[in-house]
Short mmCIF file of C-alpha atoms in Angstrom, two decimals:
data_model
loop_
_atom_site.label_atom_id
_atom_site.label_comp_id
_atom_site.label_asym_id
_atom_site.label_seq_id
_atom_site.Cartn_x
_atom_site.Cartn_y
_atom_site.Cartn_z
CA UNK A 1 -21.03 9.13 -5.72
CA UNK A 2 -18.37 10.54 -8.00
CA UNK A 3 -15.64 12.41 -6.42
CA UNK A 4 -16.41 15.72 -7.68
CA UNK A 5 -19.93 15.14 -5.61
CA UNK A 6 -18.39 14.14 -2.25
CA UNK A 7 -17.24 16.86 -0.33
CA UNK A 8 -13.78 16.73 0.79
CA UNK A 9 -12.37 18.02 3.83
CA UNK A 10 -8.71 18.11 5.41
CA UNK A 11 -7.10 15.90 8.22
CA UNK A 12 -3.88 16.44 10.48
CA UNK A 13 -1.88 13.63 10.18
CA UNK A 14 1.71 13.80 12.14
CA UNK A 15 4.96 13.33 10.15
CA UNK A 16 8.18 11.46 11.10
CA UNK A 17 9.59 14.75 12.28
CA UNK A 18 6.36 15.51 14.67
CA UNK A 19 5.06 18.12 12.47
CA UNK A 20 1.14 18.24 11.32
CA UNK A 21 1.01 17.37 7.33
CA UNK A 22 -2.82 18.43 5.92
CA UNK A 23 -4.43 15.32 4.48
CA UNK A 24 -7.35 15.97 1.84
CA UNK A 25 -9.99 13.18 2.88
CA UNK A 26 -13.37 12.52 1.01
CA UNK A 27 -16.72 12.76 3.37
CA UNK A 28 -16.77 9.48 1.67
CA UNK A 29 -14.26 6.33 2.60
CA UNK A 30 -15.76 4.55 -0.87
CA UNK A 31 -15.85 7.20 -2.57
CA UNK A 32 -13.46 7.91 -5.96
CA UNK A 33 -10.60 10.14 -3.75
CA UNK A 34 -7.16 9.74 -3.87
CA UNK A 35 -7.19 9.07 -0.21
CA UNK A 36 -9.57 6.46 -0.42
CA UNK A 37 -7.38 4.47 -2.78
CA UNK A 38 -4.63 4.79 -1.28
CA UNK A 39 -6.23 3.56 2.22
CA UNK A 40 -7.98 0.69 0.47
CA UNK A 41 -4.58 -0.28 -1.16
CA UNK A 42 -3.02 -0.57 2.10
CA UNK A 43 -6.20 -2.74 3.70
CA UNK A 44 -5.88 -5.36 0.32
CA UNK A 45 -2.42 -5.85 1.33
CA UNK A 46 -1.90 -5.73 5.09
CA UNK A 47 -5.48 -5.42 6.48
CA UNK A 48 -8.76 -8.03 7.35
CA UNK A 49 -12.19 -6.79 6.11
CA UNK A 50 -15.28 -8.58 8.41
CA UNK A 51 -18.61 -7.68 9.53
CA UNK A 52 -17.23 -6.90 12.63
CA UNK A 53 -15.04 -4.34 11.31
CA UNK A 54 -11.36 -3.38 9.43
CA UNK A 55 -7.88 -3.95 11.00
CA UNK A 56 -4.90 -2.95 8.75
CA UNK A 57 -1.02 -2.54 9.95
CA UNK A 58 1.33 -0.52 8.48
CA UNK A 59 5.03 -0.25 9.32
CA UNK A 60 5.45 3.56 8.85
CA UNK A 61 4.14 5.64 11.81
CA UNK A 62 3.10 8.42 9.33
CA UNK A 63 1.23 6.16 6.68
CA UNK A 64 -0.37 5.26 9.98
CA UNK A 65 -1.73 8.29 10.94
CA UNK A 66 -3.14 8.85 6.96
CA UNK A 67 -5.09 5.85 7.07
CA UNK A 68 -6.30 6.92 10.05
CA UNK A 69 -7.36 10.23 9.15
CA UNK A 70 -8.87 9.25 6.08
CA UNK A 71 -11.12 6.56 7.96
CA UNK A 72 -11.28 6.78 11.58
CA UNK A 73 -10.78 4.33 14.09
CA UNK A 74 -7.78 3.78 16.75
CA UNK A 75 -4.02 2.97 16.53
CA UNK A 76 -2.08 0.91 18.69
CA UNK A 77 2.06 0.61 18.42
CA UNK A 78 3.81 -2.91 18.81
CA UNK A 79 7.45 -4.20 17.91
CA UNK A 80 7.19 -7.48 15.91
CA UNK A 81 9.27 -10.02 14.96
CA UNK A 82 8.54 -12.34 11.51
CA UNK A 83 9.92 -14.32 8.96
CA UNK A 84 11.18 -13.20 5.65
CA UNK A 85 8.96 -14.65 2.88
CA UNK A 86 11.25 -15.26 0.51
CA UNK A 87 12.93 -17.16 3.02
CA UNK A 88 11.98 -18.21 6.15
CA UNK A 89 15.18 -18.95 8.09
CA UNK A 90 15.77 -15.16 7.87
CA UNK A 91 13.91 -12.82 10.43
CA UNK A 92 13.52 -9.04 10.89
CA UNK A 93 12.26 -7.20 13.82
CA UNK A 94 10.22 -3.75 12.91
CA UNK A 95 7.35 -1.55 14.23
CA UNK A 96 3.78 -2.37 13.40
CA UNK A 97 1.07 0.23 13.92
CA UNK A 98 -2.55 -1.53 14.24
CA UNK A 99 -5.74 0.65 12.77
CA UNK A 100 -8.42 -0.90 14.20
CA UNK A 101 -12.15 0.71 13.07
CA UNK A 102 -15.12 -1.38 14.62
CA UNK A 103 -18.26 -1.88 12.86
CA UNK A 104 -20.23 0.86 14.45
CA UNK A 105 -17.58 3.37 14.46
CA UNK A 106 -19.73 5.89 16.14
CA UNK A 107 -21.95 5.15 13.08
CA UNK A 108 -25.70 3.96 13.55
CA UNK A 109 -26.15 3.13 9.58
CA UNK A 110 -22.83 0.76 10.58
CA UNK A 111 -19.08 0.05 9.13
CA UNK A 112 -18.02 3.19 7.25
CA UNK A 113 -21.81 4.21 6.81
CA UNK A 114 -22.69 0.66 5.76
CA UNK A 115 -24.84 -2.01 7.52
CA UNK A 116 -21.98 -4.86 6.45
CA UNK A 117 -18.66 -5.84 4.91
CA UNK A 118 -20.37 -6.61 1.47
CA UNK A 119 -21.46 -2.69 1.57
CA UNK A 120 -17.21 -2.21 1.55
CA UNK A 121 -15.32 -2.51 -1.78
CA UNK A 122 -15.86 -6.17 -1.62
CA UNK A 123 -17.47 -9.03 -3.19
CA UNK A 124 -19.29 -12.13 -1.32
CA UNK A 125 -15.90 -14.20 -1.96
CA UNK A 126 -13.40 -11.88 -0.45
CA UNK A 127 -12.55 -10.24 -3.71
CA UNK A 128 -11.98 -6.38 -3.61
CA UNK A 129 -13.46 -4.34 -6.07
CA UNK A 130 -11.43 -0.89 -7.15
CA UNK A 131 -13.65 0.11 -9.74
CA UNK A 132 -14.35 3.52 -7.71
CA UNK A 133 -10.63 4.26 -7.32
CA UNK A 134 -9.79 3.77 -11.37
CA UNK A 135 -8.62 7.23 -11.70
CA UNK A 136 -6.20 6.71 -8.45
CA UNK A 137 -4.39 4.01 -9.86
CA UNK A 138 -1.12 5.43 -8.82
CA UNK A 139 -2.53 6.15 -5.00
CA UNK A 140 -4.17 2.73 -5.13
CA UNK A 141 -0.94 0.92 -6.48
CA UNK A 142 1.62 2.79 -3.37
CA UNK A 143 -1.19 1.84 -1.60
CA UNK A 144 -0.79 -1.49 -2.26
CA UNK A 145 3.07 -1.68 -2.77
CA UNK A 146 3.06 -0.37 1.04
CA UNK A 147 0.69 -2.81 2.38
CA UNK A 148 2.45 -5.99 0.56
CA UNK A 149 5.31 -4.91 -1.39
CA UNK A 150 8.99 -4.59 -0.87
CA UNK A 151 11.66 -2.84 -2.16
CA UNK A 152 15.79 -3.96 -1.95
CA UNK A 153 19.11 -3.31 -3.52
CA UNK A 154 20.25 -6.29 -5.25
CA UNK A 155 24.33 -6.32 -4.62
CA UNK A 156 24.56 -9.07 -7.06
CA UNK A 157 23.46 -7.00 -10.34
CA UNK A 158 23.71 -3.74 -8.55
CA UNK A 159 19.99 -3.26 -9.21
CA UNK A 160 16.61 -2.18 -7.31
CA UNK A 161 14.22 -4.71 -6.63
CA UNK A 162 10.26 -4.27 -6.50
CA UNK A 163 8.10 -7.10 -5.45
CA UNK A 164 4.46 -7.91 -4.09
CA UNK A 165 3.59 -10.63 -1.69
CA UNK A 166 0.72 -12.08 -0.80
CA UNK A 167 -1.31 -15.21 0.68
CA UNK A 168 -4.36 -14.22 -1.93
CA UNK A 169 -3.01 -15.55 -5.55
CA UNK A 170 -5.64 -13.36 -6.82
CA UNK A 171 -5.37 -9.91 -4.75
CA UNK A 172 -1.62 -9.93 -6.58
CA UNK A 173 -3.63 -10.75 -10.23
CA UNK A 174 -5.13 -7.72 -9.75
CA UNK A 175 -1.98 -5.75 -8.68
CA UNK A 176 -0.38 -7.17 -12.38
CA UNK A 177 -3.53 -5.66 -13.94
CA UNK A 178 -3.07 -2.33 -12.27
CA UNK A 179 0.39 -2.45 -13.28
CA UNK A 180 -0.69 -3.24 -16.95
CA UNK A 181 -2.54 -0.35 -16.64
CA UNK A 182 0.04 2.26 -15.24
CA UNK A 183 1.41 4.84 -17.91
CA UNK A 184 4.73 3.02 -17.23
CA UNK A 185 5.85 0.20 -19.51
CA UNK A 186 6.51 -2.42 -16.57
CA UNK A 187 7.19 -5.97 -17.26
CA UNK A 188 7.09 -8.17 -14.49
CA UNK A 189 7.60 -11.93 -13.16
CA UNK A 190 5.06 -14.84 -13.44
CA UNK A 191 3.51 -15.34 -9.63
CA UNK A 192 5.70 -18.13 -7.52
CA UNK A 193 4.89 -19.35 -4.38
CA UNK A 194 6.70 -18.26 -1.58
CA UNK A 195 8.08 -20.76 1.33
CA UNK A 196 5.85 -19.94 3.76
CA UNK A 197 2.75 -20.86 1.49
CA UNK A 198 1.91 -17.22 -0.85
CA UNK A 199 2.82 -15.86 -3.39
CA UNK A 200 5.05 -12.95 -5.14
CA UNK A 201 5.93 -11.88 -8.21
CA UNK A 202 9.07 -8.91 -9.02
CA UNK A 203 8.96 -6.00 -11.18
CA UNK A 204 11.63 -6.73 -14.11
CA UNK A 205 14.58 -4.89 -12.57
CA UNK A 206 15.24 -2.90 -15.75
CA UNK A 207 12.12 -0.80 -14.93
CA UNK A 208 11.97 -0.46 -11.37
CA UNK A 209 13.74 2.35 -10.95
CA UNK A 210 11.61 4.19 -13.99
CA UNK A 211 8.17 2.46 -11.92
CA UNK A 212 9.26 3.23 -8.60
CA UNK A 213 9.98 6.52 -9.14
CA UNK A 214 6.07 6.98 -10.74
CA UNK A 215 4.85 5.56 -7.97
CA UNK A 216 6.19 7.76 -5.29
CA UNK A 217 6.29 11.24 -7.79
CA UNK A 218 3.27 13.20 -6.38
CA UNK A 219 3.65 11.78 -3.21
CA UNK A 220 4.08 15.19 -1.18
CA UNK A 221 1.50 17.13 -2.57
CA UNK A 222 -0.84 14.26 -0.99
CA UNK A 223 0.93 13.42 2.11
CA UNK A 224 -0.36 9.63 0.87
CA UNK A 225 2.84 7.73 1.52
CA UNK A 226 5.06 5.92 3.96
CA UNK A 227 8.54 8.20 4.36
CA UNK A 228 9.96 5.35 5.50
CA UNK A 229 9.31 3.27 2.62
CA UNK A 230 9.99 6.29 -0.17
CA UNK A 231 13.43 6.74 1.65
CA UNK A 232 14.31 3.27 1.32
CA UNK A 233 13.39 3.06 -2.22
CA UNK A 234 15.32 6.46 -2.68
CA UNK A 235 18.42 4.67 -0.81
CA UNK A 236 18.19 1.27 -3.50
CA UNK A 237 18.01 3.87 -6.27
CA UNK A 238 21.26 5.79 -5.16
CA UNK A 239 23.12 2.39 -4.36
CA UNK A 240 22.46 1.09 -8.25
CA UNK A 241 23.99 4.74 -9.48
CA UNK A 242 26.79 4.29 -7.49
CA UNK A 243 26.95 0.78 -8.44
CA UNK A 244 27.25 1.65 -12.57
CA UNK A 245 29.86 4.54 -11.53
#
Protein backbone atom coordinates (compact mmCIF):
# COMPACT_ATOMS: atom_id res chain seq x y z
CA UNK A 1 0.00 0.00 0.00
CA UNK A 2 1.60 3.22 -1.16
CA UNK A 3 1.22 6.15 1.01
CA UNK A 4 -0.91 8.16 -1.12
CA UNK A 5 -3.49 4.97 -0.67
CA UNK A 6 -3.41 4.76 3.15
CA UNK A 7 -5.44 7.14 4.76
CA UNK A 8 -3.83 9.25 7.25
CA UNK A 9 -5.23 10.62 10.26
CA UNK A 10 -3.86 12.93 13.20
CA UNK A 11 -2.66 12.01 16.82
CA UNK A 12 -2.15 14.23 20.07
CA UNK A 13 1.05 13.68 21.26
CA UNK A 14 2.16 15.95 24.48
CA UNK A 15 5.26 18.19 24.21
CA UNK A 16 7.99 18.94 26.82
CA UNK A 17 6.05 22.02 27.78
CA UNK A 18 2.59 19.92 28.33
CA UNK A 19 1.04 21.23 25.30
CA UNK A 20 -0.83 18.82 22.59
CA UNK A 21 1.47 18.79 19.20
CA UNK A 22 -0.86 17.13 16.10
CA UNK A 23 0.95 14.08 14.79
CA UNK A 24 -0.02 12.97 11.09
CA UNK A 25 -0.13 9.01 11.45
CA UNK A 26 -0.82 6.52 8.49
CA UNK A 27 -3.99 3.99 9.09
CA UNK A 28 -1.04 1.93 8.25
CA UNK A 29 2.15 1.29 10.79
CA UNK A 30 4.03 -0.41 7.47
CA UNK A 31 2.93 1.68 5.39
CA UNK A 32 5.36 4.40 3.28
CA UNK A 33 4.52 7.57 5.99
CA UNK A 34 6.86 9.68 7.44
CA UNK A 35 5.67 8.57 10.79
CA UNK A 36 6.15 5.13 10.12
CA UNK A 37 9.83 5.64 9.40
CA UNK A 38 10.55 7.51 11.83
CA UNK A 39 8.89 4.94 14.48
CA UNK A 40 10.60 2.01 12.78
CA UNK A 41 13.97 3.95 13.01
CA UNK A 42 13.63 4.27 16.60
CA UNK A 43 12.53 0.28 17.10
CA UNK A 44 16.00 -0.77 14.80
CA UNK A 45 17.91 1.09 17.28
CA UNK A 46 16.45 0.91 20.79
CA UNK A 47 13.54 -1.58 20.41
CA UNK A 48 13.01 -5.83 20.31
CA UNK A 49 10.72 -7.11 17.50
CA UNK A 50 9.10 -10.89 18.57
CA UNK A 51 6.05 -12.75 17.94
CA UNK A 52 4.95 -11.77 21.09
CA UNK A 53 5.08 -8.24 20.34
CA UNK A 54 7.41 -4.70 20.07
CA UNK A 55 9.13 -2.97 23.05
CA UNK A 56 11.19 0.17 22.14
CA UNK A 57 12.64 2.93 24.77
CA UNK A 58 13.30 6.23 24.06
CA UNK A 59 14.90 8.83 26.33
CA UNK A 60 12.76 11.87 25.31
CA UNK A 61 9.27 11.93 26.92
CA UNK A 62 7.88 13.59 23.72
CA UNK A 63 9.50 11.16 21.05
CA UNK A 64 7.71 8.87 23.46
CA UNK A 65 4.43 9.90 23.09
CA UNK A 66 5.00 9.99 18.87
CA UNK A 67 5.85 6.52 18.76
CA UNK A 68 3.08 5.93 20.64
CA UNK A 69 0.62 7.68 18.71
CA UNK A 70 1.77 6.48 15.56
CA UNK A 71 1.45 2.71 16.81
CA UNK A 72 -0.41 2.14 19.88
CA UNK A 73 0.44 0.33 22.80
CA UNK A 74 1.38 1.56 26.54
CA UNK A 75 4.22 3.62 28.13
CA UNK A 76 5.79 3.14 31.29
CA UNK A 77 8.53 5.84 32.89
CA UNK A 78 11.77 4.50 34.71
CA UNK A 79 15.18 6.25 35.75
CA UNK A 80 18.14 4.11 34.55
CA UNK A 81 21.50 3.92 35.14
CA UNK A 82 24.19 2.36 32.27
CA UNK A 83 27.47 2.35 31.04
CA UNK A 84 28.92 4.57 28.42
CA UNK A 85 29.84 2.49 25.34
CA UNK A 86 32.64 4.05 24.36
CA UNK A 87 33.80 3.43 27.69
CA UNK A 88 32.56 1.51 30.25
CA UNK A 89 34.07 2.87 33.48
CA UNK A 90 31.94 5.99 32.75
CA UNK A 91 28.13 5.92 33.72
CA UNK A 92 25.13 8.22 33.18
CA UNK A 93 21.84 8.16 34.83
CA UNK A 94 18.71 9.33 32.44
CA UNK A 95 14.95 8.68 31.92
CA UNK A 96 13.80 5.78 29.82
CA UNK A 97 10.21 5.65 28.58
CA UNK A 98 9.16 1.86 27.68
CA UNK A 99 6.47 1.44 24.57
CA UNK A 100 5.31 -1.74 25.00
CA UNK A 101 2.55 -2.99 22.08
CA UNK A 102 1.54 -6.77 22.60
CA UNK A 103 0.84 -8.99 19.82
CA UNK A 104 -2.89 -8.69 19.80
CA UNK A 105 -3.05 -5.10 20.41
CA UNK A 106 -6.76 -5.09 20.45
CA UNK A 107 -6.20 -6.63 16.96
CA UNK A 108 -7.79 -10.13 16.02
CA UNK A 109 -5.72 -10.36 12.51
CA UNK A 110 -2.61 -9.90 15.31
CA UNK A 111 0.70 -7.56 15.78
CA UNK A 112 0.03 -4.31 13.92
CA UNK A 113 -2.68 -6.13 11.71
CA UNK A 114 -0.32 -9.06 11.15
CA UNK A 115 -0.54 -12.72 12.33
CA UNK A 116 3.53 -12.57 13.20
CA UNK A 117 6.82 -10.70 13.47
CA UNK A 118 7.88 -11.84 9.87
CA UNK A 119 4.54 -9.85 8.69
CA UNK A 120 6.70 -6.58 10.38
CA UNK A 121 9.49 -4.92 8.33
CA UNK A 122 11.58 -7.90 9.00
CA UNK A 123 13.29 -10.75 7.52
CA UNK A 124 13.50 -14.51 9.02
CA UNK A 125 17.17 -13.52 10.34
CA UNK A 126 16.38 -10.41 12.26
CA UNK A 127 17.22 -8.12 9.42
CA UNK A 128 14.88 -5.03 8.95
CA UNK A 129 13.72 -4.20 5.73
CA UNK A 130 13.04 -0.19 4.93
CA UNK A 131 12.22 -0.58 1.50
CA UNK A 132 8.60 0.99 2.27
CA UNK A 133 10.09 4.02 4.05
CA UNK A 134 12.72 4.94 0.96
CA UNK A 135 11.19 8.24 0.44
CA UNK A 136 11.52 8.99 4.45
CA UNK A 137 15.03 8.58 4.54
CA UNK A 138 15.51 11.66 6.57
CA UNK A 139 12.50 10.54 9.18
CA UNK A 140 13.93 7.03 9.07
CA UNK A 141 17.65 8.21 9.64
CA UNK A 142 16.49 10.76 13.08
CA UNK A 143 14.70 7.86 13.63
CA UNK A 144 17.49 5.90 13.91
CA UNK A 145 20.10 8.52 15.15
CA UNK A 146 17.51 8.78 18.23
CA UNK A 147 17.19 5.21 18.90
CA UNK A 148 21.19 4.49 18.72
CA UNK A 149 22.99 7.55 18.00
CA UNK A 150 24.69 10.23 19.96
CA UNK A 151 25.64 13.52 19.62
CA UNK A 152 28.71 15.55 21.80
CA UNK A 153 30.91 18.56 21.71
CA UNK A 154 34.36 17.54 21.29
CA UNK A 155 36.49 20.23 23.60
CA UNK A 156 39.57 18.87 22.12
CA UNK A 157 38.99 20.13 18.33
CA UNK A 158 36.12 22.28 19.34
CA UNK A 159 33.92 20.17 17.07
CA UNK A 160 30.37 18.27 17.06
CA UNK A 161 30.39 14.73 17.17
CA UNK A 162 27.72 12.29 15.50
CA UNK A 163 27.91 8.63 16.08
CA UNK A 164 25.73 5.31 15.89
CA UNK A 165 26.01 2.39 18.19
CA UNK A 166 24.92 -0.77 18.04
CA UNK A 167 25.20 -4.61 19.12
CA UNK A 168 23.91 -5.58 15.32
CA UNK A 169 27.21 -4.97 12.99
CA UNK A 170 24.75 -5.03 10.29
CA UNK A 171 21.64 -2.76 11.51
CA UNK A 172 24.66 0.12 11.51
CA UNK A 173 25.67 -1.22 7.61
CA UNK A 174 22.52 -0.21 6.76
CA UNK A 175 22.55 3.18 8.64
CA UNK A 176 26.09 3.90 6.37
CA UNK A 177 23.92 3.05 3.33
CA UNK A 178 21.18 5.43 4.30
CA UNK A 179 23.73 7.91 4.92
CA UNK A 180 25.27 7.23 1.40
CA UNK A 181 22.09 7.94 0.28
CA UNK A 182 21.20 11.32 2.08
CA UNK A 183 21.43 14.53 -0.22
CA UNK A 184 24.30 15.42 2.17
CA UNK A 185 27.88 14.60 1.24
CA UNK A 186 28.75 12.71 4.65
CA UNK A 187 31.86 10.80 5.06
CA UNK A 188 32.07 8.71 7.92
CA UNK A 189 34.33 6.19 10.09
CA UNK A 190 34.95 2.43 9.36
CA UNK A 191 32.69 0.37 12.15
CA UNK A 192 34.93 -0.44 15.52
CA UNK A 193 33.88 -2.39 18.19
CA UNK A 194 32.96 -0.85 21.20
CA UNK A 195 34.17 -2.16 24.87
CA UNK A 196 31.22 -3.53 25.88
CA UNK A 197 31.05 -5.93 22.75
CA UNK A 198 29.12 -3.55 19.58
CA UNK A 199 29.86 -1.53 17.45
CA UNK A 200 29.96 2.35 16.26
CA UNK A 201 31.12 4.23 13.72
CA UNK A 202 31.29 8.63 13.73
CA UNK A 203 30.22 10.97 11.18
CA UNK A 204 33.57 12.79 9.90
CA UNK A 205 33.36 15.86 12.14
CA UNK A 206 33.80 18.25 9.20
CA UNK A 207 30.19 17.44 8.15
CA UNK A 208 28.29 16.98 11.15
CA UNK A 209 27.23 20.10 11.70
CA UNK A 210 26.09 20.44 7.73
CA UNK A 211 24.34 16.50 8.43
CA UNK A 212 22.97 17.23 11.66
CA UNK A 213 21.39 20.13 10.81
CA UNK A 214 19.51 18.04 7.63
CA UNK A 215 18.54 15.72 9.84
CA UNK A 216 16.63 17.74 12.32
CA UNK A 217 15.43 20.69 9.44
CA UNK A 218 11.71 19.74 8.98
CA UNK A 219 11.49 18.47 12.22
CA UNK A 220 8.53 20.82 13.49
CA UNK A 221 6.31 20.64 10.76
CA UNK A 222 6.20 16.74 11.74
CA UNK A 223 6.42 16.84 15.40
CA UNK A 224 8.80 13.49 14.54
CA UNK A 225 11.67 14.25 16.88
CA UNK A 226 13.11 14.10 20.35
CA UNK A 227 13.41 18.04 21.72
CA UNK A 228 15.68 16.81 23.92
CA UNK A 229 17.99 15.39 21.54
CA UNK A 230 17.57 18.46 18.76
CA UNK A 231 18.46 20.84 21.73
CA UNK A 232 21.48 19.05 22.54
CA UNK A 233 22.66 18.87 19.08
CA UNK A 234 21.68 22.68 18.80
CA UNK A 235 23.88 23.24 22.14
CA UNK A 236 27.25 21.15 20.38
CA UNK A 237 26.61 23.32 17.32
CA UNK A 238 26.71 26.73 19.30
CA UNK A 239 29.75 25.48 21.50
CA UNK A 240 31.98 24.77 18.07
CA UNK A 241 30.93 28.60 16.88
CA UNK A 242 31.99 29.88 19.93
CA UNK A 243 34.89 27.68 19.88
CA UNK A 244 36.31 29.21 16.20
CA UNK A 245 35.41 32.86 17.63
Amino acid sequence: MSDADAASEVADAADATGSLAEIEVPADPLAGHPASAYFWGHVAGSGDVSDGGIEVVANDEESAQVLAAVAGGDLEHDTTTREYAHDTSITRTEDEYTLTIDSDNGNESGLLGRSGALGLPVDGRGNYRFGAFSEYDRELLRGLLEGCGTICFKSSSGTVGISFVHDDRALLECVQELIDDCPIETPYDELSETSSGGYWFGVDDAVALEFGTWLYDDCEETGLFAPSRRRKLERSLEQAEAYDE
